mmCIF file of C-alpha atoms in Angstrom:
data_model
loop_
_atom_site.group_PDB
_atom_site.id
_atom_site.type_symbol
_atom_site.label_atom_id
_atom_site.label_comp_id
_atom_site.label_asym_id
_atom_site.label_seq_id
_atom_site.Cartn_x
_atom_site.Cartn_y
_atom_site.Cartn_z
ATOM 1 C CA MET A 1 -26.335 -23.830 8.878
ATOM 2 C CA ILE A 2 -25.728 -20.146 9.647
ATOM 3 C CA LYS A 3 -26.444 -18.282 6.418
ATOM 4 C CA MET A 4 -25.265 -14.841 7.536
ATOM 5 C CA SER A 5 -22.410 -14.863 10.055
ATOM 6 C CA LYS A 6 -21.820 -11.153 10.747
ATOM 7 C CA TYR A 7 -18.623 -9.683 12.112
ATOM 8 C CA ILE A 8 -16.825 -6.387 12.752
ATOM 9 C CA ASP A 9 -13.087 -6.025 12.078
ATOM 10 C CA LEU A 10 -11.243 -3.758 14.549
ATOM 11 C CA PHE A 11 -7.829 -2.287 13.707
ATOM 12 C CA ALA A 12 -8.407 -3.857 10.307
ATOM 13 C CA GLY A 13 -5.233 -2.678 8.572
ATOM 14 C CA CYS A 14 -5.216 -3.410 4.847
ATOM 15 C CA GLY A 15 -7.700 -6.276 5.253
ATOM 16 C CA GLY A 16 -5.773 -9.539 5.695
ATOM 17 C CA LEU A 17 -8.085 -10.802 8.428
ATOM 18 C CA SER A 18 -11.202 -9.591 6.620
ATOM 19 C CA LEU A 19 -10.097 -11.303 3.407
ATOM 20 C CA GLY A 20 -9.697 -14.590 5.255
ATOM 21 C CA LEU A 21 -13.111 -14.255 6.887
ATOM 22 C CA TYR A 22 -14.632 -13.374 3.504
ATOM 23 C CA ASN A 23 -13.207 -16.583 2.039
ATOM 24 C CA ALA A 24 -14.555 -18.515 5.043
ATOM 25 C CA GLY A 25 -18.116 -17.354 4.368
ATOM 26 C CA TRP A 26 -18.451 -14.506 6.866
ATOM 27 C CA GLN A 27 -20.304 -11.250 6.127
ATOM 28 C CA GLY A 28 -18.620 -8.061 7.309
ATOM 29 C CA LEU A 29 -20.693 -5.259 8.802
ATOM 30 C CA PHE A 30 -17.913 -2.671 8.937
ATOM 31 C CA ALA A 31 -14.190 -2.316 9.613
ATOM 32 C CA ILE A 32 -12.412 0.237 11.768
ATOM 33 C CA GLU A 33 -8.968 1.358 10.591
ATOM 34 C CA ASN A 34 -7.379 4.741 11.289
ATOM 35 C CA SER A 35 -4.695 4.761 8.567
ATOM 36 C CA VAL A 36 -5.669 6.460 5.321
ATOM 37 C CA ASP A 37 -3.321 4.244 3.287
ATOM 38 C CA ALA A 38 -4.311 0.932 4.865
ATOM 39 C CA PHE A 39 -8.008 1.772 4.628
ATOM 40 C CA ALA A 40 -7.594 2.694 0.951
ATOM 41 C CA THR A 41 -6.295 -0.826 0.288
ATOM 42 C CA LEU A 42 -9.104 -2.467 2.264
ATOM 43 C CA GLU A 43 -11.720 -0.282 0.581
ATOM 44 C CA HIS A 44 -10.449 -1.012 -2.938
ATOM 45 C CA ASN A 45 -10.357 -4.775 -2.515
ATOM 46 C CA LEU A 46 -13.134 -5.689 -0.096
ATOM 47 C CA ILE A 47 -15.630 -2.829 -0.208
ATOM 48 C CA LYS A 48 -15.573 -1.820 -3.872
ATOM 49 C CA ARG A 49 -14.372 -4.992 -5.631
ATOM 50 C CA ARG A 50 -15.934 -7.655 -3.415
ATOM 51 C CA ASN A 51 -18.821 -5.760 -1.754
ATOM 52 C CA HIS A 52 -17.982 -7.690 1.396
ATOM 53 C CA PHE A 53 -19.305 -5.239 4.001
ATOM 54 C CA ASP A 54 -22.961 -4.465 4.710
ATOM 55 C CA TRP A 55 -21.899 -0.996 5.834
ATOM 56 C CA PRO A 56 -24.461 0.794 8.085
ATOM 57 C CA ASN A 57 -25.818 4.147 6.923
ATOM 58 C CA TRP A 58 -24.876 5.889 10.165
ATOM 59 C CA LEU A 59 -21.146 5.237 9.695
ATOM 60 C CA PRO A 60 -19.207 7.001 6.899
ATOM 61 C CA ILE A 61 -17.077 4.695 4.734
ATOM 62 C CA GLU A 62 -13.717 6.189 5.617
ATOM 63 C CA PRO A 63 -10.806 5.756 8.048
ATOM 64 C CA HIS A 64 -11.873 5.971 11.685
ATOM 65 C CA ASP A 65 -10.287 6.224 15.117
ATOM 66 C CA ILE A 66 -11.886 3.647 17.408
ATOM 67 C CA ASN A 67 -12.151 6.083 20.332
ATOM 68 C CA LYS A 68 -14.027 8.613 18.220
ATOM 69 C CA ILE A 69 -16.350 5.848 17.005
ATOM 70 C CA ILE A 70 -17.134 4.850 20.598
ATOM 71 C CA GLU A 71 -17.667 8.473 21.618
ATOM 72 C CA LYS A 72 -19.805 9.550 18.651
ATOM 73 C CA TYR A 73 -21.807 6.380 17.917
ATOM 74 C CA LYS A 74 -22.279 4.798 21.342
ATOM 75 C CA LYS A 75 -26.049 4.510 20.877
ATOM 76 C CA GLU A 76 -25.705 2.872 17.441
ATOM 77 C CA LEU A 77 -23.116 0.428 18.780
ATOM 78 C CA ARG A 78 -25.335 -0.563 21.702
ATOM 79 C CA ASN A 79 -28.150 -1.235 19.250
ATOM 80 C CA LEU A 80 -25.920 -3.914 17.658
ATOM 81 C CA GLU A 81 -25.911 -6.016 20.825
ATOM 82 C CA GLY A 82 -27.158 -9.509 20.014
ATOM 83 C CA LYS A 83 -26.823 -8.928 16.251
ATOM 84 C CA ILE A 84 -23.067 -9.445 15.797
ATOM 85 C CA HIS A 85 -21.627 -12.941 15.879
ATOM 86 C CA LEU A 86 -17.952 -11.975 15.938
ATOM 87 C CA VAL A 87 -15.619 -9.084 16.699
ATOM 88 C CA ALA A 88 -12.180 -9.783 15.209
ATOM 89 C CA GLY A 89 -8.826 -8.044 15.265
ATOM 90 C CA GLY A 90 -6.269 -6.757 17.743
ATOM 91 C CA PRO A 91 -4.728 -3.366 18.601
ATOM 92 C CA PRO A 92 -1.511 -2.192 16.891
ATOM 93 C CA CYS A 93 1.495 -4.192 18.014
ATOM 94 C CA GLN A 94 4.400 -1.714 17.851
ATOM 95 C CA GLY A 95 4.535 -1.040 21.582
ATOM 96 C CA PHE A 96 4.585 -4.760 22.399
ATOM 97 C CA SER A 97 6.823 -6.128 19.644
ATOM 98 C CA ILE A 98 10.071 -7.679 20.798
ATOM 99 C CA ALA A 99 11.421 -6.940 17.302
ATOM 100 C CA GLY A 100 10.760 -3.231 17.874
ATOM 101 C CA LYS A 101 11.631 -0.775 20.656
ATOM 102 C CA ARG A 102 8.973 -2.243 22.983
ATOM 103 C CA LYS A 103 7.763 0.708 25.076
ATOM 104 C CA GLU A 104 5.049 0.373 27.685
ATOM 105 C CA ASP A 105 4.288 4.109 27.454
ATOM 106 C CA ASP A 106 3.613 3.863 23.696
ATOM 107 C CA GLU A 107 0.283 5.640 23.176
ATOM 108 C CA ARG A 108 -0.903 2.812 20.939
ATOM 109 C CA ASN A 109 -0.848 0.423 23.898
ATOM 110 C CA LYS A 110 -3.825 2.309 25.354
ATOM 111 C CA LEU A 111 -5.889 0.987 22.453
ATOM 112 C CA VAL A 112 -6.191 -2.243 24.428
ATOM 113 C CA ASP A 113 -8.645 -0.381 26.691
ATOM 114 C CA SER A 114 -10.483 0.914 23.626
ATOM 115 C CA TYR A 115 -10.810 -2.664 22.417
ATOM 116 C CA ILE A 116 -12.311 -3.805 25.735
ATOM 117 C CA ASN A 117 -14.728 -0.851 25.759
ATOM 118 C CA PHE A 118 -15.897 -1.737 22.247
ATOM 119 C CA ILE A 119 -16.551 -5.346 23.281
ATOM 120 C CA LYS A 120 -18.593 -4.114 26.256
ATOM 121 C CA LEU A 121 -20.875 -2.189 23.908
ATOM 122 C CA ILE A 122 -21.328 -4.834 21.185
ATOM 123 C CA LYS A 123 -21.178 -8.036 23.271
ATOM 124 C CA PRO A 124 -20.585 -10.381 20.304
ATOM 125 C CA THR A 125 -21.016 -14.128 20.578
ATOM 126 C CA LEU A 126 -17.392 -14.751 19.561
ATOM 127 C CA ILE A 127 -14.116 -12.865 19.887
ATOM 128 C CA PHE A 128 -10.978 -13.442 17.819
ATOM 129 C CA PHE A 129 -7.969 -11.458 19.035
ATOM 130 C CA GLU A 130 -4.485 -11.435 17.476
ATOM 131 C CA ASN A 131 -1.258 -9.745 18.507
ATOM 132 C CA VAL A 132 2.509 -10.196 18.524
ATOM 133 C CA LYS A 133 4.230 -12.759 20.720
ATOM 134 C CA GLY A 134 5.542 -9.899 22.873
ATOM 135 C CA PHE A 135 1.971 -9.173 23.955
ATOM 136 C CA THR A 136 2.341 -12.120 26.345
ATOM 137 C CA ALA A 137 5.490 -10.711 27.997
ATOM 138 C CA GLY A 138 5.345 -8.277 30.902
ATOM 139 C CA PHE A 139 7.168 -4.947 31.041
ATOM 140 C CA LYS A 140 9.876 -4.408 33.665
ATOM 141 C CA ASN A 141 7.996 -1.646 35.469
ATOM 142 C CA ASN A 142 4.567 -3.139 34.909
ATOM 143 C CA GLU A 143 2.282 -2.547 37.889
ATOM 144 C CA THR A 144 -1.190 -1.848 36.504
ATOM 145 C CA ARG A 145 -1.462 -4.691 33.976
ATOM 146 C CA GLY A 146 -0.211 -7.654 35.961
ATOM 147 C CA LYS A 147 2.269 -9.944 34.229
ATOM 148 C CA ALA A 148 1.353 -9.019 30.647
ATOM 149 C CA TYR A 149 -1.236 -7.213 28.557
ATOM 150 C CA SER A 150 -2.454 -10.601 27.336
ATOM 151 C CA LEU A 151 -3.461 -11.449 30.905
ATOM 152 C CA TYR A 152 -5.244 -8.103 31.247
ATOM 153 C CA VAL A 153 -7.304 -8.745 28.110
ATOM 154 C CA TRP A 154 -7.945 -12.351 29.144
ATOM 155 C CA GLU A 155 -9.258 -11.380 32.596
ATOM 156 C CA SER A 156 -11.264 -8.426 31.232
ATOM 157 C CA LEU A 157 -13.095 -10.668 28.760
ATOM 158 C CA GLU A 158 -13.741 -13.303 31.422
ATOM 159 C CA ALA A 159 -15.299 -10.578 33.568
ATOM 160 C CA LEU A 160 -17.673 -9.865 30.670
ATOM 161 C CA GLY A 161 -18.866 -13.492 30.680
ATOM 162 C CA TYR A 162 -16.642 -15.037 27.997
ATOM 163 C CA ASP A 163 -14.883 -18.355 28.175
ATOM 164 C CA VAL A 164 -11.368 -17.386 27.068
ATOM 165 C CA TYR A 165 -8.286 -19.194 25.890
ATOM 166 C CA GLY A 166 -5.139 -17.981 24.159
ATOM 167 C CA LYS A 167 -1.781 -19.291 22.997
ATOM 168 C CA VAL A 168 1.136 -18.429 20.725
ATOM 169 C CA VAL A 169 0.943 -20.167 17.338
ATOM 170 C CA ASP A 170 3.419 -20.365 14.466
ATOM 171 C CA PHE A 171 1.726 -19.660 11.135
ATOM 172 C CA ALA A 172 4.309 -21.863 9.384
ATOM 173 C CA GLU A 173 2.386 -24.817 10.852
ATOM 174 C CA TYR A 174 -0.755 -23.649 9.022
ATOM 175 C CA GLY A 175 0.406 -23.531 5.409
ATOM 176 C CA ILE A 176 2.046 -20.083 5.436
ATOM 177 C CA PRO A 177 5.594 -19.961 3.911
ATOM 178 C CA GLN A 178 6.789 -17.943 6.884
ATOM 179 C CA ARG A 179 7.849 -18.559 10.474
ATOM 180 C CA ARG A 180 5.565 -16.053 12.152
ATOM 181 C CA LYS A 181 4.601 -16.513 15.800
ATOM 182 C CA ARG A 182 1.548 -14.635 17.035
ATOM 183 C CA PHE A 183 -0.626 -14.639 20.129
ATOM 184 C CA ILE A 184 -4.153 -15.771 19.303
ATOM 185 C CA LEU A 185 -6.942 -15.416 21.867
ATOM 186 C CA VAL A 186 -10.515 -16.633 21.435
ATOM 187 C CA GLY A 187 -13.517 -15.732 23.561
ATOM 188 C CA ILE A 188 -16.889 -17.500 23.441
ATOM 189 C CA ILE A 189 -20.177 -16.939 25.228
ATOM 190 C CA ASP A 190 -21.413 -20.295 26.567
ATOM 191 C CA GLY A 191 -18.679 -22.347 24.896
ATOM 192 C CA ASN A 192 -15.251 -23.923 25.251
ATOM 193 C CA ALA A 193 -12.638 -21.527 23.862
ATOM 194 C CA GLU A 194 -9.731 -23.934 24.299
ATOM 195 C CA SER A 195 -11.330 -26.337 21.822
ATOM 196 C CA PHE A 196 -10.824 -23.724 19.067
ATOM 197 C CA PHE A 197 -7.144 -24.653 18.746
ATOM 198 C CA ASP A 198 -7.883 -28.381 18.721
ATOM 199 C CA ARG A 199 -10.381 -27.853 15.904
ATOM 200 C CA LEU A 200 -7.932 -25.640 14.030
ATOM 201 C CA ASP A 201 -5.282 -28.360 14.113
ATOM 202 C CA LYS A 202 -7.757 -31.091 13.214
ATOM 203 C CA ASN A 203 -9.086 -29.219 10.172
ATOM 204 C CA ARG A 204 -5.851 -28.053 8.538
ATOM 205 C CA GLY A 205 -5.047 -31.273 6.654
ATOM 206 C CA LYS A 206 -8.476 -31.367 5.035
ATOM 207 C CA PHE A 207 -8.366 -27.614 4.383
ATOM 208 C CA PHE A 208 -5.137 -27.758 2.361
ATOM 209 C CA LYS A 209 -6.012 -30.958 0.573
ATOM 210 C CA ALA A 210 -9.217 -29.324 -0.691
ATOM 211 C CA LYS A 211 -7.193 -26.402 -2.063
ATOM 212 C CA GLY A 212 -4.525 -28.623 -3.601
ATOM 213 C CA LEU A 213 -1.848 -27.007 -1.463
ATOM 214 C CA ASN A 214 1.148 -28.256 0.481
ATOM 215 C CA LEU A 215 0.809 -27.795 4.251
ATOM 216 C CA ASN A 216 4.501 -26.819 4.551
ATOM 217 C CA PRO A 217 5.460 -24.541 1.632
ATOM 218 C CA ILE A 218 8.988 -23.139 1.417
ATOM 219 C CA LEU A 219 10.027 -19.683 0.237
ATOM 220 C CA GLU A 220 10.989 -20.793 -3.282
ATOM 221 C CA GLU A 221 7.497 -22.246 -3.796
ATOM 222 C CA ALA A 222 6.029 -18.872 -2.864
ATOM 223 C CA ILE A 223 8.006 -16.394 -4.966
ATOM 224 C CA SER A 224 10.229 -18.095 -7.589
ATOM 225 C CA ASP A 225 7.926 -16.943 -10.430
ATOM 226 C CA LEU A 226 8.644 -13.282 -9.560
ATOM 227 C CA LEU A 227 12.361 -13.041 -10.355
ATOM 228 C CA ARG A 228 13.827 -9.900 -11.902
ATOM 229 C CA LYS A 229 15.482 -12.034 -14.551
ATOM 230 C CA ASN A 230 12.001 -12.725 -15.984
ATOM 231 C CA GLY A 231 12.220 -9.241 -17.493
ATOM 232 C CA PHE A 232 10.960 -5.821 -16.469
ATOM 233 C CA CYS A 233 9.420 -2.602 -17.773
ATOM 234 C CA ASN A 234 8.663 0.884 -16.490
ATOM 235 C CA SER A 235 6.633 0.684 -13.306
ATOM 236 C CA PRO A 236 2.983 1.650 -13.921
ATOM 237 C CA ASP A 237 2.705 3.497 -10.608
ATOM 238 C CA SER A 238 6.223 4.824 -9.888
ATOM 239 C CA LYS A 239 8.334 7.021 -12.135
ATOM 240 C CA SER A 240 12.001 6.011 -12.524
ATOM 241 C CA PHE A 241 11.345 2.485 -11.205
ATOM 242 C CA LYS A 242 11.069 -0.873 -12.960
ATOM 243 C CA ALA A 243 8.393 -3.495 -12.408
ATOM 244 C CA GLY A 244 8.745 -7.207 -13.072
ATOM 245 C CA TYR A 245 6.837 -9.798 -15.090
ATOM 246 C CA TYR A 246 5.565 -13.228 -14.159
ATOM 247 C CA SER A 247 7.301 -16.370 -15.315
ATOM 248 C CA LYS A 248 5.386 -19.614 -15.629
ATOM 249 C CA ALA A 249 3.996 -20.737 -12.263
ATOM 250 C CA LYS A 250 6.317 -23.311 -10.709
ATOM 251 C CA SER A 251 4.301 -24.574 -7.720
ATOM 252 C CA ASP A 252 0.759 -25.230 -6.553
ATOM 253 C CA TYR A 253 1.113 -22.289 -4.162
ATOM 254 C CA GLN A 254 1.980 -19.916 -7.010
ATOM 255 C CA ARG A 255 -0.916 -21.183 -9.120
ATOM 256 C CA TYR A 256 -3.277 -20.700 -6.198
ATOM 257 C CA MET A 257 -2.044 -17.140 -5.570
ATOM 258 C CA ARG A 258 -2.480 -16.305 -9.269
ATOM 259 C CA ASN A 259 -6.102 -17.480 -9.510
ATOM 260 C CA GLY A 260 -8.132 -14.821 -11.291
ATOM 261 C CA ILE A 261 -5.091 -13.138 -12.832
ATOM 262 C CA SER A 262 -4.729 -12.980 -16.607
ATOM 263 C CA GLN A 263 -1.512 -14.593 -17.831
ATOM 264 C CA ASN A 264 -1.379 -12.487 -21.024
ATOM 265 C CA GLY A 265 1.359 -10.016 -20.180
ATOM 266 C CA GLN A 266 -0.260 -8.671 -17.022
ATOM 267 C CA LEU A 267 2.177 -7.231 -14.494
ATOM 268 C CA PRO A 268 1.906 -8.401 -10.888
ATOM 269 C CA ASP A 269 0.559 -5.605 -8.690
ATOM 270 C CA SER A 270 3.120 -3.816 -6.484
ATOM 271 C CA HIS A 271 6.003 -5.790 -7.990
ATOM 272 C CA ARG A 272 8.246 -2.735 -8.213
ATOM 273 C CA PHE A 273 11.961 -3.397 -7.912
ATOM 274 C CA PRO A 274 14.108 -1.160 -5.685
ATOM 275 C CA ASN A 275 16.612 1.238 -7.247
ATOM 276 C CA HIS A 276 19.725 0.018 -5.443
ATOM 277 C CA LYS A 277 22.975 1.922 -5.759
ATOM 278 C CA THR A 278 25.856 0.136 -7.511
ATOM 279 C CA GLN A 279 27.740 -0.328 -4.230
ATOM 280 C CA THR A 280 24.624 -1.786 -2.607
ATOM 281 C CA GLU A 281 24.234 -4.365 -5.365
ATOM 282 C CA GLU A 282 27.928 -5.216 -5.031
ATOM 283 C CA LYS A 283 27.457 -5.763 -1.302
ATOM 284 C CA PHE A 284 24.446 -7.986 -1.958
ATOM 285 C CA ARG A 285 26.434 -10.046 -4.501
ATOM 286 C CA TYR A 286 29.143 -10.531 -1.900
ATOM 287 C CA ILE A 287 26.505 -11.678 0.606
ATOM 288 C CA LEU A 288 24.958 -14.107 -1.885
ATOM 289 C CA SER A 289 28.345 -15.687 -2.605
ATOM 290 C CA ASN A 290 29.887 -15.758 0.851
ATOM 291 C CA LEU A 291 27.502 -15.543 3.797
ATOM 292 C CA SER A 292 25.129 -17.891 5.615
ATOM 293 C CA ARG A 293 21.477 -18.232 4.690
ATOM 294 C CA GLY A 294 18.435 -18.128 6.903
ATOM 295 C CA LYS A 295 19.940 -16.322 9.902
ATOM 296 C CA ASN A 296 21.060 -12.867 11.025
ATOM 297 C CA ILE A 297 24.297 -12.099 9.154
ATOM 298 C CA VAL A 298 25.171 -8.694 10.681
ATOM 299 C CA LYS A 299 28.285 -9.990 12.473
ATOM 300 C CA GLU A 300 29.482 -11.810 9.344
ATOM 301 C CA LEU A 301 28.698 -8.769 7.211
ATOM 302 C CA ASN A 302 30.689 -6.384 9.408
ATOM 303 C CA GLY A 303 33.842 -8.274 8.480
ATOM 304 C CA GLN A 304 33.611 -6.880 4.939
ATOM 305 C CA TYR A 305 30.984 -4.114 5.071
ATOM 306 C CA LYS A 306 30.033 -1.961 8.028
ATOM 307 C CA THR A 307 26.299 -1.698 8.658
ATOM 308 C CA LYS A 308 24.190 0.280 11.110
ATOM 309 C CA LYS A 309 21.473 -2.351 11.032
ATOM 310 C CA SER A 310 21.132 -4.897 13.829
ATOM 311 C CA TYR A 311 19.253 -7.461 11.741
ATOM 312 C CA VAL A 312 19.843 -8.609 8.148
ATOM 313 C CA VAL A 313 18.933 -12.044 6.775
ATOM 314 C CA LEU A 314 19.970 -13.640 3.501
ATOM 315 C CA LEU A 315 16.845 -15.646 2.776
ATOM 316 C CA ASP A 316 16.985 -19.411 2.367
ATOM 317 C CA GLU A 317 14.824 -20.582 -0.536
ATOM 318 C CA ASN A 318 14.510 -24.060 0.965
ATOM 319 C CA GLN A 319 12.946 -22.888 4.226
ATOM 320 C CA PRO A 320 9.955 -20.776 5.203
ATOM 321 C CA SER A 321 10.773 -17.070 5.371
ATOM 322 C CA PRO A 322 11.473 -15.399 8.715
ATOM 323 C CA THR A 323 8.701 -13.105 9.983
ATOM 324 C CA VAL A 324 7.893 -10.464 7.365
ATOM 325 C CA THR A 325 8.220 -7.025 8.971
ATOM 326 C CA SER A 326 7.573 -3.460 7.840
ATOM 327 C CA LEU A 327 11.270 -2.991 6.970
ATOM 328 C CA PRO A 328 12.056 -4.379 3.493
ATOM 329 C CA ASP A 329 15.831 -4.042 3.906
ATOM 330 C CA ASP A 330 15.809 -6.623 6.712
ATOM 331 C CA TYR A 331 15.904 -9.325 4.032
ATOM 332 C CA ILE A 332 17.991 -10.043 0.944
ATOM 333 C CA HIS A 333 16.614 -12.140 -1.908
ATOM 334 C CA TYR A 334 17.978 -15.687 -2.023
ATOM 335 C CA SER A 335 19.214 -15.534 -5.649
ATOM 336 C CA GLU A 336 19.220 -11.894 -6.796
ATOM 337 C CA PRO A 337 21.199 -8.918 -5.366
ATOM 338 C CA ARG A 338 18.193 -6.988 -4.062
ATOM 339 C CA ILE A 339 15.573 -6.752 -1.355
ATOM 340 C CA LEU A 340 12.095 -8.178 -1.914
ATOM 341 C CA THR A 341 9.227 -6.361 -3.592
ATOM 342 C CA VAL A 342 5.870 -5.638 -1.950
ATOM 343 C CA ARG A 343 4.277 -8.405 -4.040
ATOM 344 C CA GLU A 344 6.870 -10.892 -2.850
ATOM 345 C CA PHE A 345 6.145 -9.857 0.746
ATOM 346 C CA ALA A 346 2.437 -10.278 0.006
ATOM 347 C CA ARG A 347 3.007 -13.784 -1.397
ATOM 348 C CA ILE A 348 4.845 -14.763 1.782
ATOM 349 C CA GLN A 349 1.860 -13.435 3.749
ATOM 350 C CA SER A 350 -0.547 -15.439 1.489
ATOM 351 C CA PHE A 351 -2.290 -12.455 -0.123
ATOM 352 C CA PRO A 352 -3.601 -13.510 -3.556
ATOM 353 C CA ASP A 353 -2.238 -11.608 -6.536
ATOM 354 C CA TRP A 354 -5.619 -10.013 -7.360
ATOM 355 C CA PHE A 355 -5.385 -8.130 -4.052
ATOM 356 C CA LYS A 356 -3.934 -4.700 -4.870
ATOM 357 C CA PHE A 357 -2.129 -2.400 -2.463
ATOM 358 C CA LYS A 358 -2.581 1.376 -2.326
ATOM 359 C CA GLY A 359 -0.479 4.298 -1.094
ATOM 360 C CA LYS A 360 3.264 4.876 -0.944
ATOM 361 C CA TYR A 361 5.656 1.957 -1.136
ATOM 362 C CA THR A 362 7.856 3.155 1.729
ATOM 363 C CA THR A 363 8.240 5.989 4.197
ATOM 364 C CA GLY A 364 10.770 6.989 6.829
ATOM 365 C CA ASN A 365 11.854 8.991 9.851
ATOM 366 C CA ILE A 366 9.044 10.762 11.727
ATOM 367 C CA LEU A 367 6.513 9.898 9.000
ATOM 368 C CA ARG A 368 6.639 6.258 10.137
ATOM 369 C CA ARG A 369 4.437 7.305 13.074
ATOM 370 C CA LYS A 370 1.745 8.570 10.718
ATOM 371 C CA GLU A 371 2.014 6.811 7.364
ATOM 372 C CA VAL A 372 1.377 3.145 6.627
ATOM 373 C CA PRO A 373 2.958 2.441 3.216
ATOM 374 C CA ARG A 374 2.558 -0.776 1.251
ATOM 375 C CA TYR A 375 5.436 -2.684 2.842
ATOM 376 C CA THR A 376 4.090 -1.841 6.302
ATOM 377 C CA GLN A 377 0.531 -2.777 5.362
ATOM 378 C CA VAL A 378 1.722 -6.222 4.346
ATOM 379 C CA GLY A 379 4.051 -6.629 7.323
ATOM 380 C CA ASN A 380 1.318 -5.734 9.823
ATOM 381 C CA ALA A 381 -1.338 -8.027 8.334
ATOM 382 C CA ILE A 382 -2.711 -11.374 9.436
ATOM 383 C CA PRO A 383 -2.063 -13.888 6.620
ATOM 384 C CA PRO A 384 -5.428 -14.371 4.850
ATOM 385 C CA LEU A 385 -4.863 -18.112 4.435
ATOM 386 C CA PHE A 386 -4.501 -18.498 8.207
ATOM 387 C CA ALA A 387 -7.466 -16.188 8.862
ATOM 388 C CA GLU A 388 -9.626 -18.291 6.549
ATOM 389 C CA GLN A 389 -8.883 -21.426 8.583
ATOM 390 C CA CYS A 390 -9.794 -19.574 11.769
ATOM 391 C CA GLY A 391 -12.983 -18.240 10.186
ATOM 392 C CA LEU A 392 -14.144 -21.726 9.264
ATOM 393 C CA VAL A 393 -13.627 -22.996 12.817
ATOM 394 C CA LEU A 394 -15.430 -19.964 14.274
ATOM 395 C CA ARG A 395 -18.395 -20.633 12.022
ATOM 396 C CA GLU A 396 -18.533 -24.190 13.357
ATOM 397 C CA TYR A 397 -19.347 -22.759 16.796
ATOM 398 C CA LEU A 398 -22.322 -20.881 15.362
ATOM 399 C CA LYS A 399 -23.499 -23.872 13.367
ATOM 400 C CA ASN A 400 -23.386 -26.037 16.480
ATOM 401 C CA GLY A 401 -25.267 -23.488 18.570
#
């Protein structure tokens, strides 16, 4: 049995992947994340509260740009060769996302090369890479990358001696109350990477049975204990806003998410309700009474209310949620005239309620290029419950040599 399975988390965000690996028995060495807000969340939960990272003395515990890390600490990184079992994480997805503007000249796309350069220095035994489904699609004018960036990463890792395999998976098939398709790629030195997905599928039934969870939770099972009608008070972290209370847990999923949380009047973290205008609430009431659930309702909505948005979904409580994004007004609550709270987004992403988010709730305009507020942190994350399943399978490779 491997007692100390060490990993490094690249482009770590707020810590969804790291939380899953923590729960799977991995030991973090350090995490690289450039956003001040996202790193503040990761630091609060996994560095200070859980002491999950065995942070090296040569690296300050603060947000870092991966290129500056490679440039400044190349010697220290090379000294880690043979000592790191896993490098996990994938570059930011905004330039590849089909849901976004999808630009090949997005500066963030160049971080794929930074990722490859980091792997060259560390040479871990295992690689776990995640990105949006659009990462597998080529750009119209693509000449330097071949058919898609996924192929470029695949071939680059094979050139470094890894057996590599990747595919698009839907997290809804792995106990997440959300239809979220992502490209997962695994690389292994002296192993069979394709077998990772077979093991993942084989283990999921046992995994959820051990936790007392349903393999196919629906949205209502995830968030029905967080309704505004439960009551509200002044938000503890936002003036002029209201925050909601828990009701009694109504599902195994809710009970699991609330493990470690006191039930004696404690407010859920980041469960701040939006301050909608009267006309906005009226529009939402019209939607709740008249429009279709679980699909884009923009065309239906334009019959009564004009909207500049291209995507709005009235959520269906009896189905998994659509993919949680960084834009909270993409979705309307299934029974109340409002958008979802950060905590409701976090539930859909399988973050436990003890995990607290830091920074602004939202941002806008040009600041979206620089700031990563709470909604965006959640929307960008890998669901911890999925990451935990992956972490357990990855540890099997180490255990079996």
